[in-house]
Coordinates of N, CA and C and ligand atoms in Angstrom, one line a residue:
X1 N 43.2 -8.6 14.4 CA 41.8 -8.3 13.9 C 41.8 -7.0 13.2
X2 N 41.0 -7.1 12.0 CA 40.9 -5.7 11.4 C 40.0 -5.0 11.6
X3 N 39.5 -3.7 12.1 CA 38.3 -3.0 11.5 C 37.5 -3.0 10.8
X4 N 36.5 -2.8 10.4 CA 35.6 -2.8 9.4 C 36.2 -1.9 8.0
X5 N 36.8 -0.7 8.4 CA 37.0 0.3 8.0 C 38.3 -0.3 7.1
X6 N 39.3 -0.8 8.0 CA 40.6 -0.8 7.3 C 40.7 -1.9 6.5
X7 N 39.3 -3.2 7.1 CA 39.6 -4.4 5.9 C 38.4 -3.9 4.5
X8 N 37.8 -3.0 4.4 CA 37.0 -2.9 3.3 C 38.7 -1.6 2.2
X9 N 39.2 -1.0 3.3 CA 40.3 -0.6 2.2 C 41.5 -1.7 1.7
X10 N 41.3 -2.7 2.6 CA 42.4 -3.5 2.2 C 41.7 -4.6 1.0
X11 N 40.5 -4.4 1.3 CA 40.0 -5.4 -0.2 C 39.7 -4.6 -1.1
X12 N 39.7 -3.1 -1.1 CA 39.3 -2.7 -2.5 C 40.8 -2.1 -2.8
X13 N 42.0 -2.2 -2.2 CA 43.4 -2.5 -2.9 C 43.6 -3.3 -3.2
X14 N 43.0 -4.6 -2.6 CA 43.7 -6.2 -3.5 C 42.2 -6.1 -4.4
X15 N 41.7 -5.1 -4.8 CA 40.9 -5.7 -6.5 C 41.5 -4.4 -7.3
X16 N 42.2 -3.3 -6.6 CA 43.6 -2.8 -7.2 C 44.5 -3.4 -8.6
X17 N 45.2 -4.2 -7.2 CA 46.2 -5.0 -7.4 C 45.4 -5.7 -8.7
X18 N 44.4 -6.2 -8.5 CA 44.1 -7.1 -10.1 C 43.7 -6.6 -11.1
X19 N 43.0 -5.6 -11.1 CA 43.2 -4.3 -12.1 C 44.4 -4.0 -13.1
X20 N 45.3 -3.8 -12.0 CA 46.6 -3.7 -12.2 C 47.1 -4.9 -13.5
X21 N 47.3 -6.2 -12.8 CA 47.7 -7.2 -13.4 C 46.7 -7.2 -14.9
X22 N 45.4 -7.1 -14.9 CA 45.0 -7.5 -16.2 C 45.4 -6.1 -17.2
X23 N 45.1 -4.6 -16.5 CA 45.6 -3.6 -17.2 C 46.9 -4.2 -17.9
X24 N 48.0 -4.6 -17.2 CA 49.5 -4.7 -18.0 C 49.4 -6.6 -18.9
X25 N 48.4 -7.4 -18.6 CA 48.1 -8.4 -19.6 C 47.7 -7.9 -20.8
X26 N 46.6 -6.7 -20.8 CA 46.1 -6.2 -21.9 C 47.4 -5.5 -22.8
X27 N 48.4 -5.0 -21.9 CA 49.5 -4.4 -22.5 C 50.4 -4.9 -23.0
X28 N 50.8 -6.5 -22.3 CA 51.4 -7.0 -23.1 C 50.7 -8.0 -24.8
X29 N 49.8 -7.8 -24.7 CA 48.4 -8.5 -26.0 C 49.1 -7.6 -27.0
X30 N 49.1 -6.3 -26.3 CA 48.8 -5.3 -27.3 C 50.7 -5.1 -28.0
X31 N 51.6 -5.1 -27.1 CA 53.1 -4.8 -27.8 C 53.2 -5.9 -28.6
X32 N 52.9 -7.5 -28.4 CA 53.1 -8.5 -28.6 C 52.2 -7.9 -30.7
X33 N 51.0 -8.1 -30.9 CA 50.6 -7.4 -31.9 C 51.4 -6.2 -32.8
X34 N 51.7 -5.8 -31.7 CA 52.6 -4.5 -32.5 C 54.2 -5.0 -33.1
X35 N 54.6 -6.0 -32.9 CA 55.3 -6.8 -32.9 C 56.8 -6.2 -32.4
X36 N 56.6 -6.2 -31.0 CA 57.6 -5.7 -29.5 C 57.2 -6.5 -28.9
X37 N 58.1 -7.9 -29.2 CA 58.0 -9.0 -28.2 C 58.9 -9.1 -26.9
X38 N 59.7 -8.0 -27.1 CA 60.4 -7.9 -26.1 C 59.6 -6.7 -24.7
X39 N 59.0 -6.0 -25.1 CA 57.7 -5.4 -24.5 C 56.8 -6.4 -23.8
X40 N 56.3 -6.9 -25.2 CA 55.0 -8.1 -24.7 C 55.7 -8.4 -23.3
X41 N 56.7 -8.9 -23.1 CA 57.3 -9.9 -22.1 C 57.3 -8.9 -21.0
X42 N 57.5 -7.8 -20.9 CA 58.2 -7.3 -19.7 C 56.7 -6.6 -19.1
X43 N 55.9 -6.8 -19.8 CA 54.7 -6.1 -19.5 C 53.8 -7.9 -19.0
X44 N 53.9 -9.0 -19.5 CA 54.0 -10.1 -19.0 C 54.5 -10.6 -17.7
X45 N 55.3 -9.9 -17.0 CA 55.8 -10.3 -16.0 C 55.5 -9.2 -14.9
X46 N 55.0 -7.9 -15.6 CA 54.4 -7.0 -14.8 C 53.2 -7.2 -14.0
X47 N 52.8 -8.1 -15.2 CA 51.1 -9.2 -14.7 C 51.4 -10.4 -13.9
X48 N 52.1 -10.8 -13.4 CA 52.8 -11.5 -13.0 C 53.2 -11.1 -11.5
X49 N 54.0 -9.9 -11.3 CA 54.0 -9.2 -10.2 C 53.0 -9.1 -9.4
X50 N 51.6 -8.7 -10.1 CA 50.8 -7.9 -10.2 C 50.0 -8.7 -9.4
X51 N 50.3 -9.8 -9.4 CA 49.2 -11.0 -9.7 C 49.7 -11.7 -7.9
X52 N 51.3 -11.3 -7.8 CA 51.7 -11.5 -6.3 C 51.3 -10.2 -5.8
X53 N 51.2 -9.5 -5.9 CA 50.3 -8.4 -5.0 C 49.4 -8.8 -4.6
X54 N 48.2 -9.0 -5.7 CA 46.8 -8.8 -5.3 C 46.8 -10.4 -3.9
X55 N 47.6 -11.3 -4.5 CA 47.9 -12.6 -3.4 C 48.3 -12.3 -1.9
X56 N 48.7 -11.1 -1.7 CA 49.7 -10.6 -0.7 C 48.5 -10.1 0.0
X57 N 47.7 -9.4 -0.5 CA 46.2 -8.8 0.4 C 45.2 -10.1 0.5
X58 N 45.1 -10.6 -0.6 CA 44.2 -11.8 0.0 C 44.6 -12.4 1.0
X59 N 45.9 -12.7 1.1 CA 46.6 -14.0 2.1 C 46.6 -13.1 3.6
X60 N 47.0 -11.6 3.7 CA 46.7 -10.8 4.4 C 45.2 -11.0 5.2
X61 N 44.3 -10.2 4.5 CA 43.0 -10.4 4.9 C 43.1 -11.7 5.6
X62 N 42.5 -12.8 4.7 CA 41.9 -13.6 5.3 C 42.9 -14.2 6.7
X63 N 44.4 -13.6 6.9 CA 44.6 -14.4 8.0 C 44.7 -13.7 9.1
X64 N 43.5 -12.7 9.4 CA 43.3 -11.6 9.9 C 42.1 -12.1 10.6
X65 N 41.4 -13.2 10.0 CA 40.3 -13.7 10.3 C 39.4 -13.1 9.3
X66 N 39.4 -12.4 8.3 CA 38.5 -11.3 7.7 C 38.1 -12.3 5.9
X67 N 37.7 -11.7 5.4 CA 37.2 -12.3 4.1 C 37.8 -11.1 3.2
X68 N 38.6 -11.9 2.5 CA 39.2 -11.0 1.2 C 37.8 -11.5 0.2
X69 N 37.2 -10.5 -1.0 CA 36.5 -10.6 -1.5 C 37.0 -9.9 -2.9
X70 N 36.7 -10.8 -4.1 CA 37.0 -10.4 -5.2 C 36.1 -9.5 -5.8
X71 N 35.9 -8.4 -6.3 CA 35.0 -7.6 -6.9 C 35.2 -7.5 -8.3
X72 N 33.7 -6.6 -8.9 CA 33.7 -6.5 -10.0 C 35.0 -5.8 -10.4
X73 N 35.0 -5.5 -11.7 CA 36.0 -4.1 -12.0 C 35.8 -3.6 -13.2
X74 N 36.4 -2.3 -12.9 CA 36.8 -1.7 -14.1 C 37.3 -2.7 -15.4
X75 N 37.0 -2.2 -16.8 CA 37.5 -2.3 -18.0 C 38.5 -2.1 -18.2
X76 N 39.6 -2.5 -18.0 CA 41.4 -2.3 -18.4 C 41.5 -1.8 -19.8
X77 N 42.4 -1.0 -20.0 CA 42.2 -0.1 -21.9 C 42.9 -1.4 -22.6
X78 N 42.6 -1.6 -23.9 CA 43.9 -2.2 -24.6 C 44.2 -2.0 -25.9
X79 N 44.1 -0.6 -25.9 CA 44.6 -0.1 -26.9 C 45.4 1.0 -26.8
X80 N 46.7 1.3 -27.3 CA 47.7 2.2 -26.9 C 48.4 2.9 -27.9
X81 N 48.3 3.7 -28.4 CA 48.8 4.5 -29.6 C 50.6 4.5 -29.9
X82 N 51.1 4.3 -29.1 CA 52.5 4.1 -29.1 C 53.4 3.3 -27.9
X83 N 54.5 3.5 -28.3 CA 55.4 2.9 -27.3 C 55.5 3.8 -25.9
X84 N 55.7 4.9 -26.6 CA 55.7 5.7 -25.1 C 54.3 5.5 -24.4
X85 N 53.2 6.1 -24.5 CA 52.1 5.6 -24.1 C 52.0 5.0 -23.4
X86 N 52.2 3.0 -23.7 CA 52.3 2.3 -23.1 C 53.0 3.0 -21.7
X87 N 54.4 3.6 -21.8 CA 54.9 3.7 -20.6 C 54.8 4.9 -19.5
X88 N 53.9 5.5 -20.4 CA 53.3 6.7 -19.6 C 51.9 6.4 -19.1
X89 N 51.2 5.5 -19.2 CA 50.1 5.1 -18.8 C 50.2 4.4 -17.5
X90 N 51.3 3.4 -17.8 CA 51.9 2.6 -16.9 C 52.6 3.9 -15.7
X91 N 53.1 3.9 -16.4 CA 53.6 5.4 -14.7 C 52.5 6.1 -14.0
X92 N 51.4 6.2 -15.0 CA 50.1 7.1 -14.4 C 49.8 6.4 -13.5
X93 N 49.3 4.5 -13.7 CA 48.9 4.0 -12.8 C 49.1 3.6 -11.7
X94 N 50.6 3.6 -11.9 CA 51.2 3.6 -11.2 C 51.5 4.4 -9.2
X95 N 51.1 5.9 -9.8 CA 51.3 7.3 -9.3 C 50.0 6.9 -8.6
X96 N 48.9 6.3 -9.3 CA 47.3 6.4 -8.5 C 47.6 5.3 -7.4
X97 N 48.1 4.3 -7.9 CA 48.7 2.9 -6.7 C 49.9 3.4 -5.7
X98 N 50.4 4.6 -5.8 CA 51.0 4.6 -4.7 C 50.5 5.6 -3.6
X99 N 49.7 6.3 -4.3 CA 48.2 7.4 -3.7 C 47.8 6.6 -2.9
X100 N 46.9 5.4 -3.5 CA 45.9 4.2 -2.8 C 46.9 3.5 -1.6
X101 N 48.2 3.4 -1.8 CA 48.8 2.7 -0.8 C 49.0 3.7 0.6
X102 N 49.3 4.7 0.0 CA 49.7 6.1 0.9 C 49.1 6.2 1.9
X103 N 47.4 6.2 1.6 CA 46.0 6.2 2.0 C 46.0 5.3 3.0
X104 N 46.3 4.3 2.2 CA 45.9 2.9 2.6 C 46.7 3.2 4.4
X105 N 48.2 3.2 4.4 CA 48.9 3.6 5.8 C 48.4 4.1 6.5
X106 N 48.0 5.0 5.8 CA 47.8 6.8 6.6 C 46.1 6.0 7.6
X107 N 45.6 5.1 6.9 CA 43.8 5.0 7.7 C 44.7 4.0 8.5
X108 N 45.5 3.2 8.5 CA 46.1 2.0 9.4 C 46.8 3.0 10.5
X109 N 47.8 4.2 10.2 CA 48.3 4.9 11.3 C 47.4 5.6 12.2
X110 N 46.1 5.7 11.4 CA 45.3 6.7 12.3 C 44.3 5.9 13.5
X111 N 44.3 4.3 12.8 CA 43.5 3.4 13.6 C 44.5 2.4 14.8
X112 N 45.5 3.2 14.6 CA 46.3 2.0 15.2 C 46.6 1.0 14.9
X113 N 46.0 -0.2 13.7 CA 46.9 -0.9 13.1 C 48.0 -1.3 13.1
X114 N 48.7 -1.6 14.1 CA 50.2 -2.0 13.9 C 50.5 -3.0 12.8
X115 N 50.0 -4.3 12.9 CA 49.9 -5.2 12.1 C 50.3 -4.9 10.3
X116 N 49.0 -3.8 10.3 CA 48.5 -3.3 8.6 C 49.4 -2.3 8.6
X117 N 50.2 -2.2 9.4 CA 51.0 -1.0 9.3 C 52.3 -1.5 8.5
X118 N 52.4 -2.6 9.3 CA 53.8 -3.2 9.3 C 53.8 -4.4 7.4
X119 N 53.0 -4.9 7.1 CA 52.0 -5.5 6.2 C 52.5 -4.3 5.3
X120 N 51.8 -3.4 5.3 CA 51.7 -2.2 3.7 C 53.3 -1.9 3.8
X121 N 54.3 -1.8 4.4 CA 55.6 -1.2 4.2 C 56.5 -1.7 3.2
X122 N 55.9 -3.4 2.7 CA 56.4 -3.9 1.6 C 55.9 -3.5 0.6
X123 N 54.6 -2.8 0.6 CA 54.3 -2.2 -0.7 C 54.8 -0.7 -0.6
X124 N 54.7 0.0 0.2 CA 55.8 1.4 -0.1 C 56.8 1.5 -0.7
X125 N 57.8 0.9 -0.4 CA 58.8 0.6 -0.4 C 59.2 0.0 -2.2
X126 N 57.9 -1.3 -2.5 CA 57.6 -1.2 -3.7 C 56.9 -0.4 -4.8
X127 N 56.7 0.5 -4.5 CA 55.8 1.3 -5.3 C 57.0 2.0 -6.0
X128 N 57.8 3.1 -5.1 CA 59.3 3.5 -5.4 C 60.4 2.7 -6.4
X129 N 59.8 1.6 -6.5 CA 60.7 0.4 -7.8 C 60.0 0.8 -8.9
X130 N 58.7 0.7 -8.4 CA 57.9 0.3 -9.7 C 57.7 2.0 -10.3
X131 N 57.5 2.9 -9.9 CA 57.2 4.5 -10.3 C 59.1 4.8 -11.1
X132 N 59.9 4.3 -10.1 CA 61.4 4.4 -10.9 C 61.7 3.6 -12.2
X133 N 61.4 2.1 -12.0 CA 61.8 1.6 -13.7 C 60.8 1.9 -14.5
X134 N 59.4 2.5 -14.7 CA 58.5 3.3 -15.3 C 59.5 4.8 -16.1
X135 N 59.5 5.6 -14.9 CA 60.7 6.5 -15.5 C 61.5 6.7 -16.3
X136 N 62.7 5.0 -16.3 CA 63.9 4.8 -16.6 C 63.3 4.6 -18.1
X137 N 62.3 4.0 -18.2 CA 62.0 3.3 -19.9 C 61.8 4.8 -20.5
X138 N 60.8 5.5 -19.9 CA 60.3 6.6 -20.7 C 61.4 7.6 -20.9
X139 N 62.6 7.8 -19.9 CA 64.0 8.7 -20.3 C 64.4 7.7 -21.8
X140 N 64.7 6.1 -21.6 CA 65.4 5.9 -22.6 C 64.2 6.1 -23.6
X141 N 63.1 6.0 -23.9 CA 62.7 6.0 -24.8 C 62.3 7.8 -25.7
X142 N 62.5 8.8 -25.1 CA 62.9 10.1 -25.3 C 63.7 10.6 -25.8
X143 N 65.1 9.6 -25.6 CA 66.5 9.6 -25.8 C 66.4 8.8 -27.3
X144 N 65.4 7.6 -27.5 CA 65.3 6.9 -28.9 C 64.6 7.8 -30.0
X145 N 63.8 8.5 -29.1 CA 63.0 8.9 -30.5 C 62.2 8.4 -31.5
X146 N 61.7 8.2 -32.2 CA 62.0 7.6 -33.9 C 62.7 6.4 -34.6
X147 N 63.8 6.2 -34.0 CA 65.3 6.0 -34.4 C 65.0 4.2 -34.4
X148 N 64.4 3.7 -35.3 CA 64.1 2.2 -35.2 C 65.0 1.5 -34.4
X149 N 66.5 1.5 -35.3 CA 67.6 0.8 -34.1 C 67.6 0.7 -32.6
X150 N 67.2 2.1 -32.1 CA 67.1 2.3 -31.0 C 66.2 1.0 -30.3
X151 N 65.0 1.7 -30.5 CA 63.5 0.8 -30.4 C 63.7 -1.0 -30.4
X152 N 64.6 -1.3 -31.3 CA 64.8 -2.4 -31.3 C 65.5 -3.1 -30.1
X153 N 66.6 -2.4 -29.8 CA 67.8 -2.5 -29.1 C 67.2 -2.1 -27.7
X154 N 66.0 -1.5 -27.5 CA 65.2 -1.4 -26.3 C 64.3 -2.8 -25.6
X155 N 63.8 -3.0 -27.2 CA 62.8 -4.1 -27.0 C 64.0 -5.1 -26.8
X156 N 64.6 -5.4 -27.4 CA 65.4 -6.5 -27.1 C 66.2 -6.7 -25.3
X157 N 66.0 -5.3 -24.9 CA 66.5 -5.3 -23.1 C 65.3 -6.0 -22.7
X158 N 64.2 -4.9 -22.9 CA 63.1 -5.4 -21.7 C 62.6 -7.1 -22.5
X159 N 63.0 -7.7 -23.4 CA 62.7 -9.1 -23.5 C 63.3 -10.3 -22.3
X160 N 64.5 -9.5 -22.0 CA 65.0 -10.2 -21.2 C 65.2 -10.1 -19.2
X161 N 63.9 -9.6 -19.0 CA 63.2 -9.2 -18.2 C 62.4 -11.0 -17.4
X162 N 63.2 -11.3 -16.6 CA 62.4 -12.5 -15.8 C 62.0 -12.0 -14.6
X163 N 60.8 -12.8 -14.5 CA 59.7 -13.2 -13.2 C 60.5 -13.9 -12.0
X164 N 60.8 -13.1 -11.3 CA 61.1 -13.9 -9.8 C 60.3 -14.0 -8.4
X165 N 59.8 -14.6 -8.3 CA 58.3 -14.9 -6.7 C 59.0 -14.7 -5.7
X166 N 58.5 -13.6 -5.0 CA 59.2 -13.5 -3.6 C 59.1 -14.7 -3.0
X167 N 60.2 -14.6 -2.1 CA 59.5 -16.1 -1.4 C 58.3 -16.0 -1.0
X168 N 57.9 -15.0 0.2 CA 57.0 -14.9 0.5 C 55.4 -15.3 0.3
X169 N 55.7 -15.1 -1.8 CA 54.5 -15.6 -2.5 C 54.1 -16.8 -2.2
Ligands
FEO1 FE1 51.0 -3.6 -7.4 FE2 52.2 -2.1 -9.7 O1 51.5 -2.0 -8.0

């Protein structure tokens, strides 16, 4: 059973989690236009992730006995001035979702929670993936510079970036 307290934070992280997912849809709209189809894609599958998250709190909640509830939201940007951008924005959000998760433990340790305790450790644990291959793009893209070949030869990695569903999903 959850709290009042811990299931209203656990639903306004899974409308996070969708935030999330449409923020990096809009991102891939937007590389895909700029014509970085190899971007488009990897920001495609980020939505995708994103999208098994927010499923992971719903399916959570409700089998808690509680009501996961979808809410309004925020406006996701979709416009991005560059390539780095893109992946500095994405790291920002990133940094705020592992804040929200941090939180999220810290009210489950204080309430006793074992359950929500045990539940959030798959997103800790994920956040540390996702704040590191954020990183990795923006060193290599630091390292590119300018340098079209480079850029190419980037886009062309993260194209080949596939979706795999935890089982769990
Ligand atoms: Fe669901 Fe990217 O955090």
């Amino acid at each position: 059973m959850l709290s009042k307290t811990v299931c209203s934070a656990l639903n306004k992280q899974m409308n996070n989690e969708m935030f999330s997912a449409f923020l990096y849809l809009n991102m891939s709209a937007a590389a895909n236009e700029m014509g970085f189809k190899g971007v488009a894609n990897w920001f495609s599958v980020q939505y995708q992730e994103e999208m098994v998250h927010f499923m992971k709190f719903y399916a959570y909640i409700n089998s808690q006995g509680a009501q996961a509830i979808v809410d309004k939201m925020a406006k996701p940007a979709s416009s991005f001035p560059s390539l780095m951008n893109f992946f500095q924005e994405t790291l920002k959000h990133e940094q705020f979702i592992t804040k929200s998760i941090n939180e999220l433990t810290e009210l489950a340790v204080n309430e006793k929670d074992h359950a929500t305790q045990i539940f959030l450790q798959w997103f800790v644990t994920e956040q540390i993936e996702e704040e590191e291959n954020d990183r990795e793009i923006i060193g290599k893209l630091k390292l590119i510079g300018d340098n079209g070949y480079g850029l190419l030869m980037l886009d062309n990695e993260l194209g080949t970036r596939v979706f795999v569903p935890p089982p769990t999903a």
